Short mmCIF file of C-alpha atoms in Angstrom, two decimals:
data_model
loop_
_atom_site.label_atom_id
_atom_site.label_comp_id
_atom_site.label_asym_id
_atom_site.label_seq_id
_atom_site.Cartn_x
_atom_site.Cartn_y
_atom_site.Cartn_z
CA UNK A 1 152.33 131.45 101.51
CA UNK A 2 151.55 129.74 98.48
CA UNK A 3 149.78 132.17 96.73
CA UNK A 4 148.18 130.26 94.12
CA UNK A 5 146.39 128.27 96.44
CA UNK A 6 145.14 130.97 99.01
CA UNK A 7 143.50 132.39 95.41
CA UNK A 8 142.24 129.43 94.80
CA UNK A 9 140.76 129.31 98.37
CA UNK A 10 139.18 132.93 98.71
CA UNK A 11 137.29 131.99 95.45
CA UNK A 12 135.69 129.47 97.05
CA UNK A 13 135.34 131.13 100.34
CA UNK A 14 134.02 134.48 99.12
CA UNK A 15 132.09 133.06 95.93
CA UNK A 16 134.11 135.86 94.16
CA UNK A 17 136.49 135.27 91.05
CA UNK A 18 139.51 136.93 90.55
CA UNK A 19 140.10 139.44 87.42
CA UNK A 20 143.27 139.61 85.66
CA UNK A 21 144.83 142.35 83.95
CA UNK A 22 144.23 145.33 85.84
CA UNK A 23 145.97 147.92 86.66
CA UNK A 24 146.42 150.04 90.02
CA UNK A 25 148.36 153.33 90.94
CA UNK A 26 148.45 153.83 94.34
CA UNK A 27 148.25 157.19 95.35
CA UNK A 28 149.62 158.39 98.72
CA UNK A 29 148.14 161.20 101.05
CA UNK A 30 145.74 164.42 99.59
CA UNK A 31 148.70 166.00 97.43
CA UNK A 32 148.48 162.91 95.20
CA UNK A 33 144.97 161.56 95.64
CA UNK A 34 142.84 164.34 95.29
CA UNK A 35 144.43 166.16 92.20
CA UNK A 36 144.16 162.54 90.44
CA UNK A 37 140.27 162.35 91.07
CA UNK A 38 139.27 166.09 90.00
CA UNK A 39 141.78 164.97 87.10
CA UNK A 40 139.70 162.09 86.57
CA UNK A 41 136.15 163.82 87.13
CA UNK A 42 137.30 166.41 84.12
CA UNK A 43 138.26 163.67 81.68
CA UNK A 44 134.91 162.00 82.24
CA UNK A 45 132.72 162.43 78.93
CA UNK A 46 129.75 160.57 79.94
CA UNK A 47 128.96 159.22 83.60
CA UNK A 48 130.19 159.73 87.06
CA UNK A 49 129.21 157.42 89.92
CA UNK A 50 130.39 159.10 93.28
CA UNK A 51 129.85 157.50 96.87
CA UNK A 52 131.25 158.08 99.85
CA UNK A 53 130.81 158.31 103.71
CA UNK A 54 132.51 161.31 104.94
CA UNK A 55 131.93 164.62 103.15
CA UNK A 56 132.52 167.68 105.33
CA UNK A 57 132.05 170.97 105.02
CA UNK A 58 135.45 172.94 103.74
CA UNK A 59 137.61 173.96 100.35
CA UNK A 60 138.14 170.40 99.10
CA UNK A 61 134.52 169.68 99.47
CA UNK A 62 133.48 173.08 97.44
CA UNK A 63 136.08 172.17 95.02
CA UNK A 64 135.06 169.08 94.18
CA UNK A 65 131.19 169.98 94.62
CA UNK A 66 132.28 172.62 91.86
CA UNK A 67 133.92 169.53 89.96
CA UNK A 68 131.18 166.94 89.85
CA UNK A 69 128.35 170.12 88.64
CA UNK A 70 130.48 171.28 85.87
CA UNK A 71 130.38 168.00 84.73
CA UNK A 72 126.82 167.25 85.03
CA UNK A 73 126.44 171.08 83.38
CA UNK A 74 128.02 169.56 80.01
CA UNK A 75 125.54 167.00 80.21
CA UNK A 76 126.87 164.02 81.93
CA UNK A 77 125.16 161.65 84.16
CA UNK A 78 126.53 162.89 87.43
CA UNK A 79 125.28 160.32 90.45
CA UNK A 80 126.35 161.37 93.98
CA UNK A 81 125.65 158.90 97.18
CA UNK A 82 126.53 160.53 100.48
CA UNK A 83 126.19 158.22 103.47
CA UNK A 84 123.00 160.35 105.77
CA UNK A 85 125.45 159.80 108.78
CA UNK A 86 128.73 160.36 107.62
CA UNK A 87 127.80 163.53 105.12
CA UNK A 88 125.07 165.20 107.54
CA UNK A 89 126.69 168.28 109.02
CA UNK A 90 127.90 169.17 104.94
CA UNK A 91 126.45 172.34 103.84
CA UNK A 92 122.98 172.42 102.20
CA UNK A 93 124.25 174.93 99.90
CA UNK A 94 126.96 172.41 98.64
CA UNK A 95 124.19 170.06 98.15
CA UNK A 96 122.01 172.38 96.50
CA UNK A 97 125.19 173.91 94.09
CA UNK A 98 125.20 170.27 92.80
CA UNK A 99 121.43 169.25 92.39
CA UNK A 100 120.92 172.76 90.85
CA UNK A 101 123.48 171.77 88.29
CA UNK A 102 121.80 168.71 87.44
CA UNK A 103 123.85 166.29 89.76
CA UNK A 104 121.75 163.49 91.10
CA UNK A 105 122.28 163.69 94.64
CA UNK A 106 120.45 161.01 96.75
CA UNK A 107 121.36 159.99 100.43
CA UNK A 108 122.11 156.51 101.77
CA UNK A 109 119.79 155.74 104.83
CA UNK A 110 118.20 159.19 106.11
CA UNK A 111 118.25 158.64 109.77
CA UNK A 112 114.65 159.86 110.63
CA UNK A 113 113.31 157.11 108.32
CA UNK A 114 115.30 154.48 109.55
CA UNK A 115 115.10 152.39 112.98
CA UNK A 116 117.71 152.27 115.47
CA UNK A 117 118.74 149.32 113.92
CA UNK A 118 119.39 150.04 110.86
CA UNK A 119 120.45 153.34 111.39
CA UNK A 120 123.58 151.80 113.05
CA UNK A 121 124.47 150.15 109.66
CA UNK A 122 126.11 152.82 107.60
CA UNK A 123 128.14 152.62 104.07
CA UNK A 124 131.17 152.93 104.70
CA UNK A 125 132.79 152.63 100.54
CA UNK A 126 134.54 155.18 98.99
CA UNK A 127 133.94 155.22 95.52
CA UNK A 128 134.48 157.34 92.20
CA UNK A 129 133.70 155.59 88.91
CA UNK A 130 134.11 157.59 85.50
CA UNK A 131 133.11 156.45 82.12
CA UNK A 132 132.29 152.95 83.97
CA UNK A 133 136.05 152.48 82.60
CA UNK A 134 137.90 154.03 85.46
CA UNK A 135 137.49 153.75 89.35
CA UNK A 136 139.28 154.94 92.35
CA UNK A 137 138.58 153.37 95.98
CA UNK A 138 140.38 153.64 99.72
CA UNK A 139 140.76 154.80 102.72
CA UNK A 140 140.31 159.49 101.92
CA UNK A 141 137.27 161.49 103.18
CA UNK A 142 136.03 164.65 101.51
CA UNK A 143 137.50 166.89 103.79
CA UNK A 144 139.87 169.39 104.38
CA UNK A 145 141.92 167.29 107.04
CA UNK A 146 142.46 164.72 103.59
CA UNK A 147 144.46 167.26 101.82
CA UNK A 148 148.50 167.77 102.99
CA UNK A 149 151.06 165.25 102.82
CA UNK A 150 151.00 163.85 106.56
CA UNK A 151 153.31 166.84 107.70
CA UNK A 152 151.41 167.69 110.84
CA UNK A 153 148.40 167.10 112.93
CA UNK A 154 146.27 168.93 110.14
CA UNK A 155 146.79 166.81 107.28
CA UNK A 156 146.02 163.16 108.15
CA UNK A 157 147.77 160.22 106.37
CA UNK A 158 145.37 157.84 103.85
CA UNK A 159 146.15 155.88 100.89
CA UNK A 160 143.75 155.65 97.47
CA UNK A 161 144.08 153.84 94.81
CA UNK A 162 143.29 154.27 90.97
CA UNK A 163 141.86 151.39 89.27
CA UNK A 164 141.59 150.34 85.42
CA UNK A 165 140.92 146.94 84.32
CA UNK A 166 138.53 144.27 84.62
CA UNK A 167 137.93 144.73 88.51
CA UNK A 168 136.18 148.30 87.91
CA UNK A 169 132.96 145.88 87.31
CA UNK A 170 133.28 144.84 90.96
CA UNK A 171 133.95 148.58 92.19
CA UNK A 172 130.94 149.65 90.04
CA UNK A 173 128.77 146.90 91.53
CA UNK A 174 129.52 148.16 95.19
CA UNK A 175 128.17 151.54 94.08
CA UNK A 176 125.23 149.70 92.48
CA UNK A 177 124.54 147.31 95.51
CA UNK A 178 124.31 150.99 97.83
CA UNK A 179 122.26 153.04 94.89
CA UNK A 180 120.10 150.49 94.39
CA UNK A 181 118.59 151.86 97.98
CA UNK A 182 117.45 154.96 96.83
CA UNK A 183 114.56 153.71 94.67
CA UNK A 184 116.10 155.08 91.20
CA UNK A 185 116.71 153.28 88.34
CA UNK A 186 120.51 151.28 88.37
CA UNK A 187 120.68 151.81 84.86
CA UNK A 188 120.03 154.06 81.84
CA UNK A 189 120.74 154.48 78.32
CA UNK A 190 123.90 156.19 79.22
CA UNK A 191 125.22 153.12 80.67
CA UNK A 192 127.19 151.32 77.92
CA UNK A 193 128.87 148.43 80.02
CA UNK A 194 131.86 148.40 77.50
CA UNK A 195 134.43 145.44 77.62
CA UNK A 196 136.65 146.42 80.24
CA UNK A 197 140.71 146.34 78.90
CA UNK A 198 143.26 144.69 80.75
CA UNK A 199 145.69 147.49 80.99
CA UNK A 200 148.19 145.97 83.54
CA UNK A 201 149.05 142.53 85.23
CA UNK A 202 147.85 142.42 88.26
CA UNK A 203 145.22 140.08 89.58
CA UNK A 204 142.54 141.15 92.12
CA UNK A 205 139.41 139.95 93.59
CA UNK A 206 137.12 142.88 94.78
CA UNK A 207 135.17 142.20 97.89
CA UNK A 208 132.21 143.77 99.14
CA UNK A 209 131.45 143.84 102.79
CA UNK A 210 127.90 144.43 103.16
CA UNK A 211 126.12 145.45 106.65
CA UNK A 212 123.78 142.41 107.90
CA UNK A 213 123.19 139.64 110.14
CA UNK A 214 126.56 138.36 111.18
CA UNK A 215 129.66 138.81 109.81
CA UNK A 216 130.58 139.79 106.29
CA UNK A 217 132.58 138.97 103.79
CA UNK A 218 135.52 141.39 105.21
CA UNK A 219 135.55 139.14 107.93
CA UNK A 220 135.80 135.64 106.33
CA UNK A 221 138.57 137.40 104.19
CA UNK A 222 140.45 138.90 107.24
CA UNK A 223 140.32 135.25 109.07
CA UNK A 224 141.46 133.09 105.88
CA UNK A 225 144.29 135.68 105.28
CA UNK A 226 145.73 135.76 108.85
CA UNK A 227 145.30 131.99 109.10
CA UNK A 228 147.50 131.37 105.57
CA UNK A 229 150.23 133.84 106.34
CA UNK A 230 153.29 131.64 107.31
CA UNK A 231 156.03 134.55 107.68
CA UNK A 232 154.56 138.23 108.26
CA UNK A 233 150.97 140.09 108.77
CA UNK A 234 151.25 143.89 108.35
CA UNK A 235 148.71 146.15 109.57
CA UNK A 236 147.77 149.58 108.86
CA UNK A 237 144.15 150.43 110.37
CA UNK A 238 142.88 153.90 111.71
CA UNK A 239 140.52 151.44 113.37
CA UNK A 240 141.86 148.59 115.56
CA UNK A 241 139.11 146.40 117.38
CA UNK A 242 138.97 143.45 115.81
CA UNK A 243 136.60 141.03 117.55
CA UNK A 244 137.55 137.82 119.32
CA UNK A 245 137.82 135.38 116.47
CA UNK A 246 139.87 138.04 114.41
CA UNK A 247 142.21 138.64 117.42
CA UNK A 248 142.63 135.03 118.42
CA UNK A 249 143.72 134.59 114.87
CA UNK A 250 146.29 137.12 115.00
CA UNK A 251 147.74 135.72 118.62
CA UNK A 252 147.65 132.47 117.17
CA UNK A 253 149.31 133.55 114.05
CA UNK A 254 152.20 135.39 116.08
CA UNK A 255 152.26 132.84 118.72
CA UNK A 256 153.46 130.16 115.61
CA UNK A 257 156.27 132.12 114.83
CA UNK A 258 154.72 134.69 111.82
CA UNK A 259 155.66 138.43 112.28
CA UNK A 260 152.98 140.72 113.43
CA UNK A 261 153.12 144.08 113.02
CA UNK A 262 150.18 146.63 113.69
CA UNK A 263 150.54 150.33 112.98
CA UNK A 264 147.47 152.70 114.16
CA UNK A 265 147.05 156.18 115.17
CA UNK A 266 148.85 157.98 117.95
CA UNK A 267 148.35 161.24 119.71
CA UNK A 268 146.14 162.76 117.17
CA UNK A 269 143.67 160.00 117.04
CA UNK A 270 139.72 161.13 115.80
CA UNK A 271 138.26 159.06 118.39
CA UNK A 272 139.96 158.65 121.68
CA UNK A 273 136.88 156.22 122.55
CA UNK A 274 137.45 154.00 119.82
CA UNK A 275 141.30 154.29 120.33
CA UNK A 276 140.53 153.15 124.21
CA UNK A 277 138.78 150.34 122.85
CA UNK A 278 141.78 149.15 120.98
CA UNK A 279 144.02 149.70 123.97
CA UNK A 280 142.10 147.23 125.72
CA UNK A 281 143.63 144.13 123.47
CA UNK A 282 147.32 145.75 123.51
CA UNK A 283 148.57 143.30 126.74
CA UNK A 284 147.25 140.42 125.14
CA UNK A 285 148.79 141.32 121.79
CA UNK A 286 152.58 142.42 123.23
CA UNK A 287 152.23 139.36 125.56
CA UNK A 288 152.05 137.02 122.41
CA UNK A 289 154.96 139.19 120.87
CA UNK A 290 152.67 141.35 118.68
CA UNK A 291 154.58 144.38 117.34
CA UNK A 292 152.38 147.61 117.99
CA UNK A 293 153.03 151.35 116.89
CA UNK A 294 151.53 154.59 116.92
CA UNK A 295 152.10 157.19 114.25
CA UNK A 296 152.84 160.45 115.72
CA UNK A 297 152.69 163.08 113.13
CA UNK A 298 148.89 163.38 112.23
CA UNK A 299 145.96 161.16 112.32
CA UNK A 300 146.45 157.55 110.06
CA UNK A 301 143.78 156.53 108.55
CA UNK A 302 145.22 154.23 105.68
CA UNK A 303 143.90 150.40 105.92
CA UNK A 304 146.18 148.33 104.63
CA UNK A 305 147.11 144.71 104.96
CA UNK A 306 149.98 142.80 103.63
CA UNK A 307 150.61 139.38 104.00
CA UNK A 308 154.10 137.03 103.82
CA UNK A 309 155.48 139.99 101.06
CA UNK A 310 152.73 138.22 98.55
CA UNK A 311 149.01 139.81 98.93
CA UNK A 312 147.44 142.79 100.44
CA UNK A 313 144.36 144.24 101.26
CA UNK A 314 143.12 147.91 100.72
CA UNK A 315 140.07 149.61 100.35
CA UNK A 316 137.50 151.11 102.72
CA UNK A 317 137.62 148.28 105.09
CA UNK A 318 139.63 148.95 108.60
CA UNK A 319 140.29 146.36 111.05
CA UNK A 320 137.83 146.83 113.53
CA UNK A 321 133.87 145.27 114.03
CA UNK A 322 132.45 148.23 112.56
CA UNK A 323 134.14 147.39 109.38
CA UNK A 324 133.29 143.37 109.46
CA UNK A 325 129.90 143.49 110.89
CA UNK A 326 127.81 146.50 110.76
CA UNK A 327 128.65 148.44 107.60
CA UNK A 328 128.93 148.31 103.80
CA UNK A 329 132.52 147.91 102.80
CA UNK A 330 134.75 147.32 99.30
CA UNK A 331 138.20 145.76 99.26
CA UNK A 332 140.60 144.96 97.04
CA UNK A 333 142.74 141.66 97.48
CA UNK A 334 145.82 142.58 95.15
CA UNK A 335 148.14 139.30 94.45
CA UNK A 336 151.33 140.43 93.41
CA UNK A 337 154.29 140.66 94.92
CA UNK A 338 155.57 144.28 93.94
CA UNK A 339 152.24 145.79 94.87
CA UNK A 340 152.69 144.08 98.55
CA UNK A 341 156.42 145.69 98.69
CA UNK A 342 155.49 149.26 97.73
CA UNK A 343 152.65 149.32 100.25
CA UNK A 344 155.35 147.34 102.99
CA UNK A 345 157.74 150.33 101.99
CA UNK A 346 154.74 152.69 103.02
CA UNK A 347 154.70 151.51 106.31
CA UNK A 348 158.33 151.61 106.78
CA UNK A 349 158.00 154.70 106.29
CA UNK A 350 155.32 155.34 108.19
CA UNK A 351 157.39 153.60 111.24
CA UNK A 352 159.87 155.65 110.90
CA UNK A 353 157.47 158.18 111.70
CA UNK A 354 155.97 156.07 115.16
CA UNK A 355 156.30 154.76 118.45
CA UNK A 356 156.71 151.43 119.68
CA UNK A 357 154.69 150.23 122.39
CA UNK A 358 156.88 148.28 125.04
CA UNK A 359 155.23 146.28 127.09
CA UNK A 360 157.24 146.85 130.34
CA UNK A 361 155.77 150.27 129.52
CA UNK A 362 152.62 149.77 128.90
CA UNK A 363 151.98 147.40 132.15
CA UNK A 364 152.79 151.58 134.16
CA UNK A 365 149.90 152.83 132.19
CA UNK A 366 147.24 154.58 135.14
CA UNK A 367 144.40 153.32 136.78
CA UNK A 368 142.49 155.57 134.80
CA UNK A 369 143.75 154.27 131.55
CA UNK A 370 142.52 150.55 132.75
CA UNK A 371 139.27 151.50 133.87
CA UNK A 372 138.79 153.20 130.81
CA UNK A 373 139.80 149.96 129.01
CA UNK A 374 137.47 147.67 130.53
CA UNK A 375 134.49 149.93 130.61
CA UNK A 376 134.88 150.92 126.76
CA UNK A 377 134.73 146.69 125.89
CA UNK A 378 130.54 146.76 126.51
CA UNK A 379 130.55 148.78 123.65
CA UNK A 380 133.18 147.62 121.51
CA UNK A 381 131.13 145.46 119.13
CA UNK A 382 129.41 149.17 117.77
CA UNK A 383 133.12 150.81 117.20
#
């Protein structure tokens, strides 16, 4: 892949330039990610932006409830978006613990309010900005099943990342582009929109998949990707049902000789419909020599994508049509090499802890399994 030139490309594709000079930390699993963002939340001295679409009820969510209203306590602008689908079973007392303490909590598309329609179009970002300097994004939840290191079926294995630099303007515009919904102002007097330092040397382009007519801009950026790599696609997804164009991509991409390698959950999978769904495409994908695994020790729910050992893709975004069609969504395309190889090493690791599916196997699989497979595809397009 010639790197240069698929940059140059997405610009023009995606209408979106690429920032220099940032940083990123990756952060692996609960034990890292969620002691770095209560870190973060307590360094904060005058605005927190927090979004996200899962927030259940348990000790990580009181914790960080606790967090986020000591801050807004001391007198900082504490915002807090929780997704009305993703967030509704969460205590009302965790709600109310925070809007007591002066928290602005608002909620992204209340159901009752909303048609069918656009009820089905959620926001899917994960988001923490502090200070408007600082941002973290990913794959993590706020919920107990986040925390852990992967070690067993209770602690389920996500990656987040920690971002400084020049591209916390784009993360802070995906929490802007969702706020914006909730009729309050975007900005204050608090907001000082310093220059943003360039702290470290990577470039990145964020993206912002947003939930409308067609497909987003996830899916132009999944299709230009796959159709560049020339040597090896990598794919980490707790979500895998791409839709035809995406998939006939990734044959075609195999089927001329690049490396295809596709990692998603095993028996401890959230959502055995969804995971049905992506059995359906398995044939077609070992048939064209597609390399498929299923991590075995918890559920994964890291999205990751790494192309030819030169660019990947993290963020929110998993590979599935939920992801490219029907909800909001923030990436990060990351160009640089050693940021490709640490995440690579994360999935060999993560292999190490999986299954190969053969397909000599797979052809044995039950009647049951196939009518499963081909009665799940009518509904594919929603998971």
């Amino acid at each position: 892949m010639d790197s240069q030139r698929t940059k140059r490309m997405l610009e023009s594709v995606l209408g979106v330039s690429v920032t220099s000079g940032n940083r990123i930390d990756v952060l692996k699993n609960g034990d890292q990610i969620f002691p770095a963002m209560l870190e973060a939340i307590d360094a904060a001295e005058r605005s927190i932006d927090f979004l996200t679409f899962i927030y259940w009820n348990g000790e990580i969510g009181q914790e960080v409830a606790a967090h986020l209203a000591t801050k807004a306590q001391e007198g900082l602008r504490v915002r807090v978006l929780l997704d009305a689908a993703g967030a509704w079973e969460l205590d009302t007392d965790v709600v109310d613990g925070m809007d007591s303490a002066g928290c602005d909590v608002r909620w992204f598309r209340p159901i009752k309010a909303r048609g069918a329609l656009q009820a089905n179009n959620r926001t899917h970002r994960k988001l923490l900005v502090c200070d408007e300097t600082l941002a973290f994004t990913g794959g993590v939840g706020i919920a107990d099943e986040w925390t852990g290191d992967a070690r067993g079926e209770g602690e389920w294995r996500d990656t987040h990342f920690r971002v400084t630099g020049p591209a916390v303007a784009g993360l802070r515009g995906a929490f802007f582009d969702n706020w914006a919904e909730t009729g309050s102002d975007l900005v204050d007097e608090v907001d000082q929109f310093p220059e943003l330092p360039q702290p470290g040397e990577l470039d990145v382009q964020v993206i912002k998949g947003v939930a409308e007519a067609g497909n987003s801009d996830v899916w132009n950026l999944f299709r230009v990707l796959i159709d560049c790599a020339e040597e090896r696609i990598r794919v980490t997804t707790a979500y895998f049902t791409p839709d035809e164009e995406i998939l006939r991509r990734l044959l075609n991409a195999s089927e001329r000789g690049v490396s295809v390698e596709v990692l998603v959950p095993g028996p401890h999978a959230d959502k055995r419909l969804v995971q049905v769904a992506s059995e359906a495409s398995f044939r077609e994908l070992l048939d064209a020599g597609v390399q498929i695994c299923t991590f075995q020790p918890s559920m994964l729910h890291a999205k990751v994508l790494t192309v030819d050992r030169a660019v990947c893709v993290v963020g929110s975004a998993n590979m599935n049509q939920r992801s490219t069609e029907h909800d909001d969504e923030v990436c990060l395309v990351i160009f640089d090499e050693a940021m490709t190889a640490l995440l690579d090493g994360h999935m060999d690791e993560d292999l190490q802890r999986a299954e190969p599916i053969d397909l000599d196997e797979w052809e044995k699989r039950g009647l049951l399994q196939r009518i499963e497979e081909k009665a799940v595809k009518v509904i594919d397009g929603l998971l």
